[in-house]
Amino acid sequence: MQDNAATPGPGPVNIGSGPFMPDREILEHGFVPVEVYTSQERFDFEIEEVFKKVWLNVGRVEQIPDAGDFFVKELAFAKVSALIVRGRDGEIRAFHNVCRHRGMQVVWDQAGSRSQFRCIYHAWVYNTEGELTYVPERECFPELDQKKSSLQPIATATLGGFIFVNLAPRPAQSLEDFLGGYGDHLRTMPLGKYNFVLKMSKVLGTNWKLGVEANQEGYHVHSMHIRTVRDIIRTKDNPFTHFGHQEYYGPHRYGSILANPEWRPTAARPVHQFAVGQTGSQLYQADGKVGALPGHSGTNLGNCPNWATDSVAIFPNIIFQPSTNSWFTQHFWPIAPNKSLWEAHYYYPEPTTLREKFASEHGLMFNRDTVSEDYIALEKQQRMLESGAIQFIQFSRAEDHPRHQAAILAALEQRTRRFQQAAE
Ligand code: FES
Ligand SMILES: [Fe+2]
């Protein structure tokens, strides 16, 4: 099923420290040491050399449409609270949510709209551009340089409506360079035509990479998802749900998941049948009604018949799925070697009838059930990896996307270690 002849395989990757090749051994043979999922040392490396240096998506521009609109994103892996705010000039900026007086957290709400931000401790005031505008009893701070006491900025950029931040004081590459060719697809997609309808999140007892991996291969679908999506996306000539088309964009990976055109909801599941019969749901073609994404030049890049959804891994921790009738993202944020925060955001068309509303609610819950099958299992996988019973896992040739992610991180770790040794 894979259209590998038409598309180049993995090439050099550049996430800001110069181009390098993913680890050849892992790419070719698929063996990955278990300790990359369990060791504190490896986890610390990923935080310092990946998560604190690359562009990370923290939200959407639609969350803050007007001047003064803001939200706060806690990036626990870095102990950073990021305040993202749209200024009076319409620019979106991000700041460390830390008062320049004595370090209090300035904004405590998760989101809202304000003309200024007042620290609760002693009432220093910052404007929406982060400048310190008011200090009570100003004369008692003769050495305060007010102009140099703005909230500390965090690098911010947007593309395709996604707001990214980069925690490096001076990011080594632009967001455009980081996203590379996939950014060109993302930039033009009409994602804003869909409404944000639901956020689901859960702290998982797994390494963050296990979540990314489970969303980057279809090999598990025939076994793990018997009760949910298996029959919807599996066909006789594609029994292990390989991607219909796949591409590599630097560290990012693109795959198209196909629908089974013969699948029909059965009377054995009447609610499912009713919901899907109305409008279709996210993974299958609606009967005559599809959203703005099918047919868009940025989706279904291989022009696969029976396209259902793209599954795009945006390095390091995002799964983005533009689908026939909706789109959604999943983020896997590292907390500890065996703990991560899963966040999913779902975007659906505005329902025009109660039936459509019902169908989209059903689609959401169907997706919840599907991903729950994965995450319950992944917690068991993590525990078994920690048992020490095996030293390596092995990815098949068809699990080449998770293999690619593992190969990038392994090569980066080796490279960083070589640089550090050379510097000592
Ligand atoms: S710590 Fe913010 S005003 Fe004092
Ligand atoms: Fe799954």
Tab-separated table of C-alpha atoms and ligand atoms in Angstrom:
chain	number	residue	atom	x	y	z
A	1	MET	CA	0.000	0.000	0.000
A	2	GLN	CA	2.811	2.399	0.707
A	3	ASP	CA	3.713	4.661	-2.139
A	4	ASN	CA	7.373	4.711	-1.223
A	5	ALA	CA	8.602	4.686	-4.810
A	6	ALA	CA	6.991	8.042	-5.448
A	7	THR	CA	8.223	9.824	-2.358
A	8	PRO	CA	11.701	10.185	-0.928
A	9	GLY	CA	12.489	8.450	2.342
A	10	PRO	CA	13.935	10.126	5.395
A	11	GLY	CA	16.605	12.705	4.633
A	12	PRO	CA	18.734	15.040	6.702
A	13	VAL	CA	17.057	16.705	9.648
A	14	ASN	CA	17.735	20.176	10.944
A	15	ILE	CA	16.032	21.253	14.143
A	16	GLY	CA	18.288	24.241	14.643
A	17	SER	CA	21.719	22.807	15.352
A	18	GLY	CA	22.630	22.090	11.737
A	19	PRO	CA	21.688	19.178	9.488
A	20	PHE	CA	22.241	15.604	10.588
A	21	MET	CA	21.047	12.187	9.468
A	22	PRO	CA	18.729	10.132	11.674
A	23	ASP	CA	20.478	7.121	13.179
A	24	ARG	CA	21.125	4.621	10.338
A	25	GLU	CA	21.010	1.530	12.546
A	26	ILE	CA	17.554	2.352	13.834
A	27	LEU	CA	16.278	3.402	10.409
A	28	GLU	CA	17.470	0.161	8.824
A	29	HIS	CA	16.900	-2.383	11.561
A	30	GLY	CA	14.358	-0.846	13.938
A	31	PHE	CA	15.950	-1.889	17.253
A	32	VAL	CA	15.619	0.807	19.915
A	33	PRO	CA	17.015	0.503	23.455
A	34	VAL	CA	14.307	0.335	26.111
A	35	GLU	CA	16.152	2.851	28.258
A	36	VAL	CA	15.120	5.681	25.929
A	37	TYR	CA	11.643	5.253	27.412
A	38	THR	CA	12.707	4.761	31.010
A	39	SER	CA	15.920	6.527	31.915
A	40	GLN	CA	16.088	9.892	33.630
A	41	GLU	CA	19.260	10.713	31.746
A	42	ARG	CA	17.598	10.291	28.365
A	43	PHE	CA	14.556	12.230	29.554
A	44	ASP	CA	16.739	15.123	30.710
A	45	PHE	CA	18.487	15.157	27.344
A	46	GLU	CA	15.146	15.364	25.516
A	47	ILE	CA	14.031	18.285	27.658
A	48	GLU	CA	17.276	20.261	27.377
A	49	GLU	CA	18.184	19.547	23.759
A	50	VAL	CA	14.779	19.135	22.150
A	51	PHE	CA	11.855	20.629	24.054
A	52	LYS	CA	13.738	23.706	25.250
A	53	LYS	CA	15.130	24.406	21.786
A	54	VAL	CA	12.506	23.651	19.140
A	55	TRP	CA	9.254	25.375	18.223
A	56	LEU	CA	6.300	24.036	20.219
A	57	ASN	CA	2.655	24.599	19.437
A	58	VAL	CA	0.797	26.059	22.412
A	59	GLY	CA	-2.516	27.153	20.913
A	60	ARG	CA	-4.476	28.674	18.052
A	61	VAL	CA	-4.919	32.287	16.981
A	62	GLU	CA	-8.715	31.914	17.276
A	63	GLN	CA	-8.297	31.636	21.057
A	64	ILE	CA	-7.241	35.277	21.215
A	65	PRO	CA	-8.989	37.153	18.379
A	66	ASP	CA	-8.991	40.645	19.950
A	67	ALA	CA	-6.477	42.973	21.553
A	68	GLY	CA	-6.013	42.066	25.203
A	69	ASP	CA	-7.165	38.463	24.765
A	70	PHE	CA	-4.765	36.086	26.448
A	71	PHE	CA	-4.230	32.546	27.611
A	72	VAL	CA	-1.634	30.935	29.841
A	73	LYS	CA	0.127	27.743	28.850
A	74	GLU	CA	1.960	25.852	31.550
A	75	LEU	CA	5.027	24.118	30.131
A	76	ALA	CA	5.738	21.973	33.156
A	77	PHE	CA	8.710	20.154	31.631
A	78	ALA	CA	10.588	23.482	31.666
A	79	LYS	CA	8.848	24.877	34.785
A	80	VAL	CA	7.668	27.699	32.521
A	81	SER	CA	4.332	29.475	32.669
A	82	ALA	CA	3.871	31.203	29.301
A	83	LEU	CA	1.514	34.165	28.946
A	84	ILE	CA	0.330	34.463	25.349
A	85	VAL	CA	-1.412	37.735	24.586
A	86	ARG	CA	-2.592	39.720	21.585
A	87	GLY	CA	-1.361	43.302	21.874
A	88	ARG	CA	-3.081	46.531	20.874
A	89	ASP	CA	-1.216	46.365	17.566
A	90	GLY	CA	-2.732	42.960	16.825
A	91	GLU	CA	0.583	41.135	17.348
A	92	ILE	CA	0.638	37.914	19.318
A	93	ARG	CA	3.432	37.829	21.887
A	94	ALA	CA	4.471	35.410	24.610
A	95	PHE	CA	6.062	36.254	27.939
A	96	HIS	CA	7.304	34.462	30.968
A	97	ASN	CA	4.452	34.881	33.430
A	98	VAL	CA	6.880	36.146	36.069
A	99	CYS	CA	6.811	39.540	37.759
A	100	ARG	CA	10.026	41.527	37.476
A	101	HIS	CA	9.667	42.742	41.080
A	102	ARG	CA	10.018	39.591	43.145
A	103	GLY	CA	9.043	36.854	40.782
A	104	MET	CA	5.374	36.322	41.536
A	105	GLN	CA	3.212	34.615	38.913
A	106	VAL	CA	1.512	37.605	37.305
A	107	VAL	CA	-1.551	36.062	35.642
A	108	TRP	CA	-3.374	33.321	37.497
A	109	ASP	CA	-6.372	32.852	35.166
A	110	GLN	CA	-5.999	30.365	32.348
A	111	ALA	CA	-7.540	32.683	29.753
A	112	GLY	CA	-9.443	35.938	29.425
A	113	SER	CA	-9.219	39.477	28.128
A	114	ARG	CA	-7.540	42.410	29.872
A	115	SER	CA	-6.183	45.826	29.015
A	116	GLN	CA	-3.350	45.321	31.504
A	117	PHE	CA	-1.945	42.714	33.858
A	118	ARG	CA	-1.584	43.583	37.544
A	119	CYS	CA	0.586	41.444	39.768
A	120	ILE	CA	-1.368	40.472	42.860
A	121	TYR	CA	1.591	40.700	45.250
A	122	HIS	CA	2.437	44.439	45.162
A	123	ALA	CA	0.404	45.560	42.139
A	124	TRP	CA	3.062	46.233	39.540
A	125	VAL	CA	1.241	46.681	36.242
A	126	TYR	CA	2.236	45.472	32.749
A	127	ASN	CA	0.511	46.346	29.490
A	128	THR	CA	-0.471	43.870	26.793
A	129	GLU	CA	2.921	44.376	25.151
A	130	GLY	CA	4.605	43.279	28.367
A	131	GLU	CA	5.938	46.714	29.332
A	132	LEU	CA	6.029	47.695	32.990
A	133	THR	CA	3.670	50.677	33.141
A	134	TYR	CA	3.047	51.298	36.826
A	135	VAL	CA	4.955	50.733	40.043
A	136	PRO	CA	3.273	51.711	43.314
A	137	GLU	CA	5.548	53.899	45.459
A	138	ARG	CA	7.839	54.320	42.473
A	139	GLU	CA	10.136	56.709	44.404
A	140	CYS	CA	11.258	53.815	46.622
A	141	PHE	CA	12.923	52.151	43.631
A	142	PRO	CA	15.535	54.754	42.658
A	143	GLU	CA	17.588	52.160	40.794
A	144	LEU	CA	14.738	50.554	38.885
A	145	ASP	CA	15.145	50.856	35.131
A	146	GLN	CA	11.496	50.649	34.217
A	147	LYS	CA	12.134	50.416	30.468
A	148	LYS	CA	14.292	47.339	31.026
A	149	SER	CA	11.796	45.684	33.353
A	150	SER	CA	9.261	44.378	30.870
A	151	LEU	CA	8.006	40.841	31.205
A	152	GLN	CA	10.661	38.513	29.839
A	153	PRO	CA	9.737	37.659	26.245
A	154	ILE	CA	9.451	34.161	24.821
A	155	ALA	CA	10.008	33.760	21.081
A	156	THR	CA	6.659	33.416	19.330
A	157	ALA	CA	5.550	32.800	15.757
A	158	THR	CA	2.371	31.691	14.047
A	159	LEU	CA	1.752	29.622	10.943
A	160	GLY	CA	-1.564	28.335	9.620
A	161	GLY	CA	-3.265	29.743	12.708
A	162	PHE	CA	-1.084	27.710	15.073
A	163	ILE	CA	0.770	29.670	17.753
A	164	PHE	CA	4.234	28.331	18.457
A	165	VAL	CA	6.739	29.338	21.117
A	166	ASN	CA	10.417	28.561	21.388
A	167	LEU	CA	11.980	28.597	24.851
A	168	ALA	CA	15.505	29.204	23.574
A	169	PRO	CA	16.568	32.783	24.335
A	170	ARG	CA	17.589	33.095	20.663
A	171	PRO	CA	15.968	30.353	18.557
A	172	ALA	CA	18.458	28.861	16.147
A	173	GLN	CA	15.964	28.677	13.282
A	174	SER	CA	12.713	30.312	12.253
A	175	LEU	CA	9.387	28.528	12.581
A	176	GLU	CA	9.196	28.434	8.763
A	177	ASP	CA	12.577	26.729	8.550
A	178	PHE	CA	11.602	24.317	11.318
A	179	LEU	CA	8.347	23.272	9.627
A	180	GLY	CA	9.978	23.182	6.190
A	181	GLY	CA	7.844	21.972	3.307
A	182	TYR	CA	5.022	20.814	5.524
A	183	GLY	CA	4.568	24.385	6.702
A	184	ASP	CA	3.655	25.293	3.121
A	185	HIS	CA	0.718	22.870	3.292
A	186	LEU	CA	-0.281	23.943	6.778
A	187	ARG	CA	-0.212	27.623	5.919
A	188	THR	CA	-3.086	27.501	3.466
A	189	MET	CA	-5.464	25.033	5.088
A	190	PRO	CA	-8.868	26.507	5.983
A	191	LEU	CA	-8.604	25.260	9.560
A	192	GLY	CA	-10.223	28.387	11.000
A	193	LYS	CA	-13.498	27.451	9.287
A	194	TYR	CA	-13.994	24.767	11.909
A	195	ASN	CA	-15.065	25.536	15.454
A	196	PHE	CA	-13.115	24.425	18.472
A	197	VAL	CA	-15.565	22.115	20.221
A	198	LEU	CA	-13.748	20.081	22.834
A	199	LYS	CA	-10.504	19.661	24.721
A	200	MET	CA	-9.711	16.369	26.361
A	201	SER	CA	-6.643	15.864	28.495
A	202	LYS	CA	-5.218	13.276	30.822
A	203	VAL	CA	-1.985	12.635	32.633
A	204	LEU	CA	-0.772	9.316	31.253
A	205	GLY	CA	1.565	6.932	33.029
A	206	THR	CA	3.728	6.671	29.922
A	207	ASN	CA	6.760	8.190	28.348
A	208	TRP	CA	5.632	10.926	25.932
A	209	LYS	CA	7.135	9.077	22.947
A	210	LEU	CA	4.846	6.057	23.352
A	211	GLY	CA	1.837	8.273	22.617
A	212	VAL	CA	3.427	9.760	19.504
A	213	GLU	CA	4.422	6.296	18.302
A	214	ALA	CA	0.957	4.769	18.692
A	215	ASN	CA	-0.407	7.490	16.443
A	216	GLN	CA	2.194	6.936	13.762
A	217	GLU	CA	1.530	3.353	12.734
A	218	GLY	CA	-1.516	1.360	11.682
A	219	TYR	CA	-0.076	-2.036	12.588
A	220	HIS	CA	-1.870	-2.075	15.944
A	221	VAL	CA	-5.297	-1.224	14.526
A	222	HIS	CA	-6.244	-4.782	13.542
A	223	SER	CA	-5.720	-5.907	17.131
A	224	MET	CA	-6.124	-2.963	19.507
A	225	HIS	CA	-9.076	-1.250	17.831
A	226	ILE	CA	-11.406	-4.179	17.111
A	227	ARG	CA	-14.246	-2.448	18.921
A	228	THR	CA	-13.796	0.953	17.294
A	229	VAL	CA	-12.039	1.922	14.069
A	230	ARG	CA	-10.662	-1.375	12.779
A	231	ASP	CA	-13.370	-2.209	10.269
A	232	ILE	CA	-13.755	1.410	9.221
A	233	ILE	CA	-10.167	1.767	8.034
A	234	ARG	CA	-9.049	-1.818	7.323
A	235	THR	CA	-9.551	-3.465	3.936
A	236	LYS	CA	-8.791	-6.909	2.534
A	237	ASP	CA	-5.870	-5.618	0.498
A	238	ASN	CA	-4.608	-3.447	3.372
A	239	PRO	CA	-5.216	-5.646	6.424
A	240	PHE	CA	-2.606	-3.895	8.572
A	241	THR	CA	-3.782	-0.403	7.701
A	242	HIS	CA	-0.584	0.890	6.154
A	243	PHE	CA	-0.637	4.520	5.161
A	244	GLY	CA	-1.957	5.007	1.646
A	245	HIS	CA	0.727	7.593	1.072
A	246	GLN	CA	3.529	8.937	3.209
A	247	GLU	CA	6.155	11.630	3.116
A	248	TYR	CA	8.974	12.921	5.270
A	249	TYR	CA	9.544	16.611	5.863
A	250	GLY	CA	12.783	16.903	7.809
A	251	PRO	CA	11.881	15.749	11.330
A	252	HIS	CA	8.138	15.713	10.541
A	253	ARG	CA	6.202	12.805	9.063
A	254	TYR	CA	3.099	12.687	6.940
A	255	GLY	CA	0.800	9.707	6.330
A	256	SER	CA	-2.648	9.305	4.783
A	257	ILE	CA	-5.079	6.910	6.441
A	258	LEU	CA	-7.627	5.347	4.113
A	259	ALA	CA	-11.251	4.515	4.739
A	260	ASN	CA	-12.752	1.118	3.973
A	261	PRO	CA	-15.276	1.995	1.264
A	262	GLU	CA	-17.241	-1.174	1.966
A	263	TRP	CA	-17.811	-0.374	5.595
A	264	ARG	CA	-21.331	0.536	6.642
A	265	PRO	CA	-22.603	0.978	10.186
A	266	THR	CA	-24.757	-1.976	11.143
A	267	ALA	CA	-28.022	-2.268	13.000
A	268	ALA	CA	-26.109	-4.048	15.761
A	269	ARG	CA	-24.972	-0.568	16.844
A	270	PRO	CA	-28.067	1.551	16.250
A	271	VAL	CA	-26.754	4.777	17.792
A	272	HIS	CA	-23.633	4.590	15.685
A	273	GLN	CA	-25.726	3.849	12.634
A	274	PHE	CA	-27.995	6.787	13.321
A	275	ALA	CA	-25.131	9.225	13.933
A	276	VAL	CA	-23.011	8.254	10.964
A	277	GLY	CA	-26.029	8.010	8.701
A	278	GLN	CA	-26.783	11.655	9.290
A	279	THR	CA	-23.557	13.398	8.457
A	280	GLY	CA	-20.738	10.954	8.548
A	281	SER	CA	-18.179	11.106	11.258
A	282	GLN	CA	-14.600	12.108	11.299
A	283	LEU	CA	-12.963	9.016	9.915
A	284	TYR	CA	-15.333	8.089	7.169
A	285	GLN	CA	-16.756	9.834	4.171
A	286	ALA	CA	-19.999	11.515	4.967
A	287	ASP	CA	-22.919	10.658	2.759
A	288	GLY	CA	-22.663	13.612	0.462
A	289	LYS	CA	-21.431	16.053	3.094
A	290	VAL	CA	-17.778	16.768	3.655
A	291	GLY	CA	-15.932	19.680	5.167
A	292	ALA	CA	-13.504	22.163	3.671
A	293	LEU	CA	-10.414	19.989	4.036
A	294	PRO	CA	-11.008	17.131	1.572
A	295	GLY	CA	-9.792	18.269	-1.808
A	296	HIS	CA	-7.624	21.016	-0.329
A	297	SER	CA	-4.128	21.018	-1.800
A	298	GLY	CA	-2.575	20.586	1.650
A	299	THR	CA	-4.408	17.345	2.439
A	300	ASN	CA	-4.408	13.896	0.821
A	301	LEU	CA	-1.053	14.647	-0.786
A	302	GLY	CA	-1.010	11.298	-2.599
A	303	ASN	CA	-4.517	11.777	-4.021
A	304	CYS	CA	-5.559	8.473	-2.492
A	305	PRO	CA	-9.047	7.250	-3.290
A	306	ASN	CA	-11.021	6.676	-0.070
A	307	TRP	CA	-8.894	9.144	1.860
A	308	ALA	CA	-10.129	9.447	5.431
A	309	THR	CA	-7.573	11.544	7.256
A	310	ASP	CA	-3.950	12.572	7.315
A	311	SER	CA	-1.913	11.736	10.361
A	312	VAL	CA	0.932	14.208	10.592
A	313	ALA	CA	3.584	14.034	13.286
A	314	ILE	CA	4.975	17.502	13.806
A	315	PHE	CA	8.209	17.007	15.673
A	316	PRO	CA	8.521	16.392	18.513
A	317	ASN	CA	5.153	15.985	20.184
A	318	ILE	CA	2.164	16.815	17.969
A	319	ILE	CA	-0.154	14.594	15.975
A	320	PHE	CA	-2.254	16.683	13.586
A	321	GLN	CA	-5.182	15.058	11.773
A	322	PRO	CA	-7.049	16.964	9.088
A	323	SER	CA	-9.965	14.690	8.182
A	324	THR	CA	-12.974	14.503	5.928
A	325	ASN	CA	-15.297	16.308	8.257
A	326	SER	CA	-13.217	17.742	11.077
A	327	TRP	CA	-9.681	18.108	12.316
A	328	PHE	CA	-7.961	17.517	15.601
A	329	THR	CA	-4.599	17.644	17.311
A	330	GLN	CA	-2.993	15.594	20.022
A	331	HIS	CA	-0.061	16.846	22.049
A	332	PHE	CA	2.121	14.677	24.278
A	333	TRP	CA	3.950	16.800	26.841
A	334	PRO	CA	6.754	15.193	28.838
A	335	ILE	CA	6.486	15.286	32.622
A	336	ALA	CA	8.816	12.475	33.721
A	337	PRO	CA	10.334	9.415	32.039
A	338	ASN	CA	7.141	7.505	32.829
A	339	LYS	CA	4.605	10.338	32.829
A	340	SER	CA	3.180	12.639	30.183
A	341	LEU	CA	0.280	15.005	29.651
A	342	TRP	CA	-1.994	14.136	26.722
A	343	GLU	CA	-4.076	16.973	25.307
A	344	ALA	CA	-6.490	16.622	22.390
A	345	HIS	CA	-8.297	19.522	20.722
A	346	TYR	CA	-11.177	18.875	18.343
A	347	TYR	CA	-12.527	21.194	15.631
A	348	TYR	CA	-15.841	20.517	13.893
A	349	PRO	CA	-18.060	22.356	11.424
A	350	GLU	CA	-20.880	24.430	12.856
A	351	PRO	CA	-23.865	22.064	13.064
A	352	THR	CA	-26.916	23.387	11.274
A	353	THR	CA	-29.395	20.872	12.668
A	354	LEU	CA	-29.823	18.974	15.905
A	355	ARG	CA	-29.098	15.798	13.997
A	356	GLU	CA	-25.750	17.163	12.890
A	357	LYS	CA	-25.040	18.247	16.445
A	358	PHE	CA	-25.794	14.747	17.657
A	359	ALA	CA	-23.589	13.259	14.954
A	360	SER	CA	-20.627	15.449	15.852
A	361	GLU	CA	-21.019	14.668	19.571
A	362	HIS	CA	-21.060	11.013	18.665
A	363	GLY	CA	-17.937	11.463	16.544
A	364	LEU	CA	-16.140	13.033	19.494
A	365	MET	CA	-17.049	10.229	21.845
A	366	PHE	CA	-16.140	7.633	19.258
A	367	ASN	CA	-12.721	9.226	19.005
A	368	ARG	CA	-12.451	9.309	22.803
A	369	ASP	CA	-13.168	5.583	22.903
A	370	THR	CA	-10.583	4.911	20.199
A	371	VAL	CA	-7.764	6.841	21.820
A	372	SER	CA	-8.675	5.406	25.225
A	373	GLU	CA	-7.981	1.946	23.839
A	374	ASP	CA	-4.479	3.145	23.062
A	375	TYR	CA	-3.696	5.007	26.256
A	376	ILE	CA	-4.927	2.349	28.662
A	377	ALA	CA	-2.650	-0.120	26.887
A	378	LEU	CA	0.327	2.243	26.690
A	379	GLU	CA	0.410	2.575	30.481
A	380	LYS	CA	0.834	-1.184	30.690
A	381	GLN	CA	3.536	-1.047	28.020
A	382	GLN	CA	5.427	1.567	30.044
A	383	ARG	CA	5.316	-0.572	33.189
A	384	MET	CA	6.582	-3.596	31.308
A	385	LEU	CA	9.407	-1.601	29.725
A	386	GLU	CA	10.425	-0.563	33.230
A	387	SER	CA	10.513	-4.186	34.408
A	388	GLY	CA	13.907	-4.658	32.780
A	389	ALA	CA	12.765	-7.858	31.094
A	390	ILE	CA	13.829	-6.702	27.632
A	391	GLN	CA	16.644	-4.417	26.550
A	392	PHE	CA	15.407	-3.523	23.067
A	393	ILE	CA	12.116	-3.033	21.285
A	394	GLN	CA	11.878	-3.642	17.550
A	395	PHE	CA	9.929	-1.701	14.966
A	396	SER	CA	8.843	-3.431	11.756
A	397	ARG	CA	9.401	-2.016	8.300
A	398	ALA	CA	5.788	-0.836	8.337
A	399	GLU	CA	6.381	0.994	11.618
A	400	ASP	CA	8.775	3.298	9.850
A	401	HIS	CA	7.351	6.529	11.221
A	402	PRO	CA	7.960	5.760	14.906
A	403	ARG	CA	11.295	4.315	13.793
A	404	HIS	CA	12.125	7.663	12.208
A	405	GLN	CA	11.331	9.589	15.390
A	406	ALA	CA	13.503	7.189	17.410
A	407	ALA	CA	16.319	7.530	14.861
A	408	ILE	CA	16.234	11.335	15.021
A	409	LEU	CA	16.435	11.417	18.803
A	410	ALA	CA	19.193	8.789	18.913
A	411	ALA	CA	21.310	10.662	16.357
A	412	LEU	CA	20.785	13.954	18.141
A	413	GLU	CA	21.779	12.434	21.467
A	414	GLN	CA	24.971	10.932	20.003
A	415	ARG	CA	25.814	14.179	18.284
A	416	THR	CA	25.247	16.269	21.395
A	417	ARG	CA	27.394	13.905	23.423
A	418	ARG	CA	30.203	14.160	20.863
A	419	PHE	CA	30.045	17.968	20.982
A	420	GLN	CA	30.085	17.932	24.766
A	421	GLN	CA	33.066	15.576	24.869
A	422	ALA	CA	34.919	17.730	22.356
A	423	ALA	CA	34.280	20.784	24.512
A	424	GLU	CA	35.597	19.153	27.707
B	1	FES	S1	6.165	40.392	42.959
B	1	FES	FE1	4.889	41.353	41.498
B	1	FES	S2	4.492	43.252	42.336
B	1	FES	FE2	5.783	42.355	43.775
B	2	FE	FE	-4.484	3.558	18.120
